[in-house]
CSV table of C-alpha atoms in Angstrom, one decimal:
chain,number,residue,atom,x,y,z
A,1,UNK,CA,123.6,165.9,85.7
A,2,UNK,CA,123.2,169.1,83.7
A,3,UNK,CA,119.9,171.2,84.0
A,4,UNK,CA,119.4,170.2,80.2
A,5,UNK,CA,120.1,166.4,80.4
A,6,UNK,CA,117.7,165.8,83.2
A,7,UNK,CA,114.8,165.4,80.8
A,8,UNK,CA,117.1,163.6,78.1
A,9,UNK,CA,116.3,160.0,76.9
A,10,UNK,CA,119.3,158.9,78.4
A,11,UNK,CA,117.8,159.5,82.2
A,12,UNK,CA,118.0,156.6,84.1
A,13,UNK,CA,114.9,155.0,85.4
A,14,UNK,CA,114.9,153.4,89.1
A,15,UNK,CA,113.2,151.0,91.3
A,16,UNK,CA,109.4,151.8,92.6
A,17,UNK,CA,110.6,150.8,96.4
A,18,UNK,CA,112.0,153.8,98.2
A,19,UNK,CA,111.8,155.6,95.1
A,20,UNK,CA,111.8,158.7,96.8
A,21,UNK,CA,115.0,158.1,99.0
A,22,UNK,CA,116.8,156.8,96.0
A,23,UNK,CA,115.9,160.3,94.4
A,24,UNK,CA,117.6,161.7,97.2
A,25,UNK,CA,120.6,159.6,97.4
A,26,UNK,CA,121.1,160.4,93.6
A,27,UNK,CA,120.6,164.3,93.8
A,28,UNK,CA,123.0,164.5,96.8
A,29,UNK,CA,125.6,162.7,95.0
A,30,UNK,CA,125.4,165.1,92.4
A,31,UNK,CA,125.0,168.3,94.7
A,32,UNK,CA,128.1,166.9,96.8
A,33,UNK,CA,130.0,165.8,93.7
A,34,UNK,CA,129.6,169.4,92.1
A,35,UNK,CA,127.7,168.3,89.2
A,36,UNK,CA,125.0,170.4,90.6
A,37,UNK,CA,127.0,173.2,92.1
A,38,UNK,CA,126.1,175.7,94.9
A,39,UNK,CA,123.5,178.2,93.7
A,40,UNK,CA,122.4,176.3,90.8
A,41,UNK,CA,118.8,175.8,89.7
A,42,UNK,CA,117.4,172.4,90.1
A,43,UNK,CA,115.9,171.1,86.8
A,44,UNK,CA,112.0,171.7,86.9
A,45,UNK,CA,109.8,169.3,88.8
A,46,UNK,CA,108.3,167.6,85.4
A,47,UNK,CA,112.1,167.2,83.8
A,48,UNK,CA,113.0,165.5,87.3
A,49,UNK,CA,110.1,163.4,86.9
A,50,UNK,CA,110.7,162.7,83.3
A,51,UNK,CA,114.3,161.6,84.1
A,52,UNK,CA,113.6,159.3,87.1
A,53,UNK,CA,110.3,157.8,85.4
A,54,UNK,CA,108.3,159.1,88.6
A,55,UNK,CA,105.6,161.2,89.8
A,56,UNK,CA,105.6,164.7,90.6
A,57,UNK,CA,104.6,163.9,94.3
A,58,UNK,CA,107.7,161.8,94.3
A,59,UNK,CA,109.8,164.4,93.2
A,60,UNK,CA,108.5,167.0,95.6
A,61,UNK,CA,109.0,164.7,98.0
A,62,UNK,CA,112.6,163.9,97.7
A,63,UNK,CA,113.2,167.8,97.4
A,64,UNK,CA,111.7,168.2,100.5
A,65,UNK,CA,114.3,165.8,102.1
A,66,UNK,CA,116.9,167.8,100.5
A,67,UNK,CA,115.6,170.8,101.7
A,68,UNK,CA,115.5,169.5,105.3
A,69,UNK,CA,119.2,168.8,105.5
A,70,UNK,CA,120.0,172.0,103.9
A,71,UNK,CA,121.2,171.0,100.4
A,72,UNK,CA,118.4,172.9,98.6
A,73,UNK,CA,116.2,175.8,99.3
A,74,UNK,CA,112.7,176.0,97.7
A,75,UNK,CA,111.8,179.6,96.6
A,76,UNK,CA,107.9,179.4,95.7
A,77,UNK,CA,107.4,180.9,92.2
A,78,UNK,CA,111.2,180.6,91.5
A,79,UNK,CA,112.0,177.0,91.6
A,80,UNK,CA,114.5,175.0,93.9
A,81,UNK,CA,118.0,176.0,94.6
A,82,UNK,CA,121.5,174.0,95.5
A,83,UNK,CA,122.4,175.7,99.2
A,84,UNK,CA,125.4,173.1,99.3
A,85,UNK,CA,127.3,175.3,102.0
A,86,UNK,CA,129.1,173.7,104.9
A,87,UNK,CA,128.1,176.4,107.2
A,88,UNK,CA,124.4,175.9,106.1
A,89,UNK,CA,124.4,171.9,106.4
A,90,UNK,CA,126.0,172.1,109.9
A,91,UNK,CA,123.7,174.6,111.2
A,92,UNK,CA,120.9,172.4,110.3
A,93,UNK,CA,122.5,169.6,112.0
A,94,UNK,CA,123.3,171.6,114.9
A,95,UNK,CA,119.6,173.2,115.4
A,96,UNK,CA,118.1,169.7,114.7
A,97,UNK,CA,120.3,168.2,117.7
A,98,UNK,CA,119.5,171.5,120.0
A,99,UNK,CA,116.0,171.0,119.5
A,100,UNK,CA,115.8,167.2,120.0
A,101,UNK,CA,118.3,167.1,122.9
A,102,UNK,CA,117.1,170.2,124.4
A,103,UNK,CA,120.7,171.4,124.4
A,104,UNK,CA,121.3,174.5,126.5
A,105,UNK,CA,123.7,177.4,126.7
A,106,UNK,CA,126.1,175.5,128.7
A,107,UNK,CA,126.3,172.7,126.2
A,108,UNK,CA,126.9,175.1,122.9
A,109,UNK,CA,129.3,177.0,124.7
A,110,UNK,CA,131.5,174.2,126.0
A,111,UNK,CA,131.6,172.5,122.7
A,112,UNK,CA,132.3,176.0,120.9
A,113,UNK,CA,135.1,176.1,123.8
A,114,UNK,CA,136.7,172.5,122.9
A,115,UNK,CA,136.5,173.4,119.6
A,116,UNK,CA,138.3,176.7,119.7
A,117,UNK,CA,141.1,175.4,121.8
A,118,UNK,CA,141.9,173.0,119.2
A,119,UNK,CA,141.5,175.7,116.6
A,120,UNK,CA,144.2,177.7,118.1
A,121,UNK,CA,146.7,174.9,118.7
A,122,UNK,CA,146.5,174.5,114.8
A,123,UNK,CA,146.6,178.4,114.2
A,124,UNK,CA,149.9,178.7,116.3
A,125,UNK,CA,151.5,176.4,113.9
A,126,UNK,CA,149.6,177.1,110.5
A,127,UNK,CA,148.6,180.7,110.5
A,128,UNK,CA,150.7,183.3,108.7
A,129,UNK,CA,152.2,186.4,110.1
A,130,UNK,CA,149.7,188.4,108.3
A,131,UNK,CA,146.8,186.5,109.6
A,132,UNK,CA,147.5,186.8,113.2
A,133,UNK,CA,148.5,190.5,112.7
A,134,UNK,CA,145.0,191.1,111.2
A,135,UNK,CA,143.6,189.3,114.3
A,136,UNK,CA,145.5,191.8,116.6
A,137,UNK,CA,143.9,194.7,114.8
A,138,UNK,CA,140.7,193.3,115.3
A,139,UNK,CA,141.6,193.1,119.1
A,140,UNK,CA,142.7,196.4,119.3
A,141,UNK,CA,139.3,197.8,117.6
A,142,UNK,CA,137.5,196.2,120.7
A,143,UNK,CA,139.6,197.8,123.3
A,144,UNK,CA,136.6,200.6,123.7
A,145,UNK,CA,133.4,199.6,123.6
A,146,UNK,CA,131.2,202.7,122.8
A,147,UNK,CA,128.1,200.8,120.9
A,148,UNK,CA,126.7,197.7,119.9
A,149,UNK,CA,126.4,197.2,116.3
A,150,UNK,CA,130.3,197.9,115.4
A,151,UNK,CA,131.2,195.8,118.3
A,152,UNK,CA,129.0,192.9,117.4
A,153,UNK,CA,130.7,192.6,114.0
A,154,UNK,CA,134.3,193.1,115.4
A,155,UNK,CA,133.5,190.1,117.8
A,156,UNK,CA,132.1,188.3,115.1
A,157,UNK,CA,135.2,188.8,112.8
A,158,UNK,CA,137.6,187.8,115.8
A,159,UNK,CA,135.5,184.9,117.0
A,160,UNK,CA,135.5,183.3,113.6
A,161,UNK,CA,139.0,184.3,112.8
A,162,UNK,CA,140.4,182.1,115.4
A,163,UNK,CA,139.2,179.1,113.5
A,164,UNK,CA,139.6,180.5,109.9
A,165,UNK,CA,143.3,180.8,110.6
A,166,UNK,CA,143.8,177.3,111.8
A,167,UNK,CA,143.4,176.3,108.1
A,168,UNK,CA,141.4,173.1,109.2
A,169,UNK,CA,138.2,172.9,106.5
A,170,UNK,CA,136.3,170.9,108.9
A,171,UNK,CA,136.8,173.2,111.9
A,172,UNK,CA,136.1,176.4,110.3
A,173,UNK,CA,132.3,176.0,109.5
A,174,UNK,CA,131.7,174.4,113.0
A,175,UNK,CA,133.0,177.3,114.6
A,176,UNK,CA,132.0,180.0,112.2
A,177,UNK,CA,128.5,179.0,113.1
A,178,UNK,CA,128.9,178.4,116.9
A,179,UNK,CA,131.1,181.7,117.3
A,180,UNK,CA,128.1,183.6,115.8
A,181,UNK,CA,125.7,181.9,118.1
A,182,UNK,CA,127.8,182.8,121.2
A,183,UNK,CA,128.4,186.3,120.2
A,184,UNK,CA,124.3,186.8,119.5
A,185,UNK,CA,123.7,185.0,122.7
A,186,UNK,CA,125.6,187.2,125.0
A,187,UNK,CA,123.8,190.6,123.0
A,188,UNK,CA,120.5,188.7,123.4
A,189,UNK,CA,121.0,188.2,126.9
A,190,UNK,CA,122.3,191.7,127.5
A,191,UNK,CA,118.9,192.8,126.9
A,192,UNK,CA,120.5,195.4,124.3
A,193,UNK,CA,121.5,197.7,127.3
A,194,UNK,CA,125.0,199.3,126.4
A,195,UNK,CA,126.2,199.3,129.7
A,196,UNK,CA,125.7,195.2,130.3
A,197,UNK,CA,126.9,194.8,126.5
A,198,UNK,CA,130.1,196.8,127.7
A,199,UNK,CA,130.5,194.7,131.0
A,200,UNK,CA,130.4,191.2,129.0
A,201,UNK,CA,132.3,192.5,125.6
A,202,UNK,CA,134.6,194.6,127.4
A,203,UNK,CA,135.2,192.3,130.3
A,204,UNK,CA,137.0,189.8,127.7
A,205,UNK,CA,139.5,192.4,126.3
A,206,UNK,CA,142.6,191.0,128.5
A,207,UNK,CA,141.6,187.3,127.1
A,208,UNK,CA,141.4,188.4,123.8
A,209,UNK,CA,144.9,190.0,123.9
A,210,UNK,CA,146.2,186.8,125.6
A,211,UNK,CA,145.1,184.4,122.7
A,212,UNK,CA,146.9,187.0,120.2
A,213,UNK,CA,150.0,186.9,122.4
A,214,UNK,CA,150.2,183.2,122.5
A,215,UNK,CA,149.8,183.1,118.9
A,216,UNK,CA,152.4,185.6,118.2
A,217,UNK,CA,154.6,183.7,120.3
A,218,UNK,CA,153.6,180.5,118.3
A,219,UNK,CA,153.0,178.6,121.4
A,220,UNK,CA,150.1,175.7,121.0
A,221,UNK,CA,150.1,175.2,124.3
A,222,UNK,CA,149.7,179.0,125.5
A,223,UNK,CA,147.2,179.3,122.9
A,224,UNK,CA,145.1,176.5,124.1
A,225,UNK,CA,145.3,177.8,127.9
A,226,UNK,CA,144.3,181.3,126.8
A,227,UNK,CA,141.4,180.0,124.8
A,228,UNK,CA,140.4,177.9,127.9
A,229,UNK,CA,140.4,181.2,130.1
A,230,UNK,CA,138.5,183.0,127.2
A,231,UNK,CA,135.8,180.7,127.2
A,232,UNK,CA,135.5,180.2,130.9
A,233,UNK,CA,135.2,183.7,131.9
A,234,UNK,CA,132.8,184.3,128.7
A,235,UNK,CA,130.5,181.7,129.8
A,236,UNK,CA,130.7,183.3,133.3
A,237,UNK,CA,129.8,186.8,131.9
A,238,UNK,CA,127.1,185.8,129.7
A,239,UNK,CA,125.1,183.3,132.1
A,240,UNK,CA,125.5,186.3,134.8
A,241,UNK,CA,123.4,188.9,132.9
A,242,UNK,CA,120.0,189.6,134.5
A,243,UNK,CA,118.2,188.6,131.2
A,244,UNK,CA,120.0,185.2,131.3
A,245,UNK,CA,118.9,184.8,135.1
A,246,UNK,CA,115.2,185.5,133.7
A,247,UNK,CA,115.4,183.2,131.0
A,248,UNK,CA,116.8,180.3,133.5
A,249,UNK,CA,113.8,180.6,135.2
A,250,UNK,CA,111.3,180.1,132.4
A,251,UNK,CA,113.3,177.7,130.3
A,252,UNK,CA,116.5,176.2,132.0
A,253,UNK,CA,117.8,174.6,129.0
A,254,UNK,CA,117.7,178.1,127.0
A,255,UNK,CA,116.8,175.7,124.1
A,256,UNK,CA,113.7,177.7,122.9
A,257,UNK,CA,116.1,180.9,122.7
A,258,UNK,CA,119.1,178.7,121.0
A,259,UNK,CA,116.5,177.5,118.2
A,260,UNK,CA,115.3,180.5,117.5
A,261,UNK,CA,118.6,182.1,116.7
A,262,UNK,CA,120.0,179.0,114.9
A,263,UNK,CA,116.5,179.0,113.0
A,264,UNK,CA,117.0,182.9,112.3
A,265,UNK,CA,120.4,182.1,111.0
A,266,UNK,CA,119.6,179.2,108.8
A,267,UNK,CA,116.6,181.0,107.0
A,268,UNK,CA,118.9,184.2,106.3
A,269,UNK,CA,121.4,181.7,104.7
A,270,UNK,CA,118.9,180.1,102.7
A,271,UNK,CA,116.8,183.0,101.5
């Protein structure tokens, strides 16, 4: 549905029962099918109301639902825009599950470890030599932890790259979000102290090298074992920080901290 066709006489009128749900289904199909591509502006409320033969309130309810699931971003004064990016949609789902289930850092890190294990097994077979070489370059930059800013970006790049070079379209957005969460969780729980950050981030250098070497050897088994070791070591280091112990005393599930981090990332992505 183009922005111009929404108000044309060819618009289809749908049944009144569960009308908002039907509008949601129709717009969702058009978004996921590419008729309304990522970044495009939805037709105006009045145009959509005329197209579907419903009230403005019904259209607003449908748009609200689409916004809740991460398909649309409502910008007051500017309109509603399609935000159909896998990272955003998956992030909305994970944030909701974390909030509803009270999932904690151990849960999130465990899922990330399992996904990363599969990702590197695929990468050992699918990644190009150039992709593995770029991963080693990132690891080399992390050999010395001098500050936090540059290190955070390099750590994000390393953790994201592990899934990206798997060339698995579903794994990539799942792992990308969780990679960012792991890095940000580590930094948050280090309390911003360079010495503590160096202990956590620098303490994993040998593990990162082992992963790269396994990929260079094109060994899925060696890569999986290396990621298992890295994930277990990362969890121990992150959860052993003084700040982690304080959080654990006041919020055993870490759920509030994780939800705040996820919400902040999603708000940034959809702004």
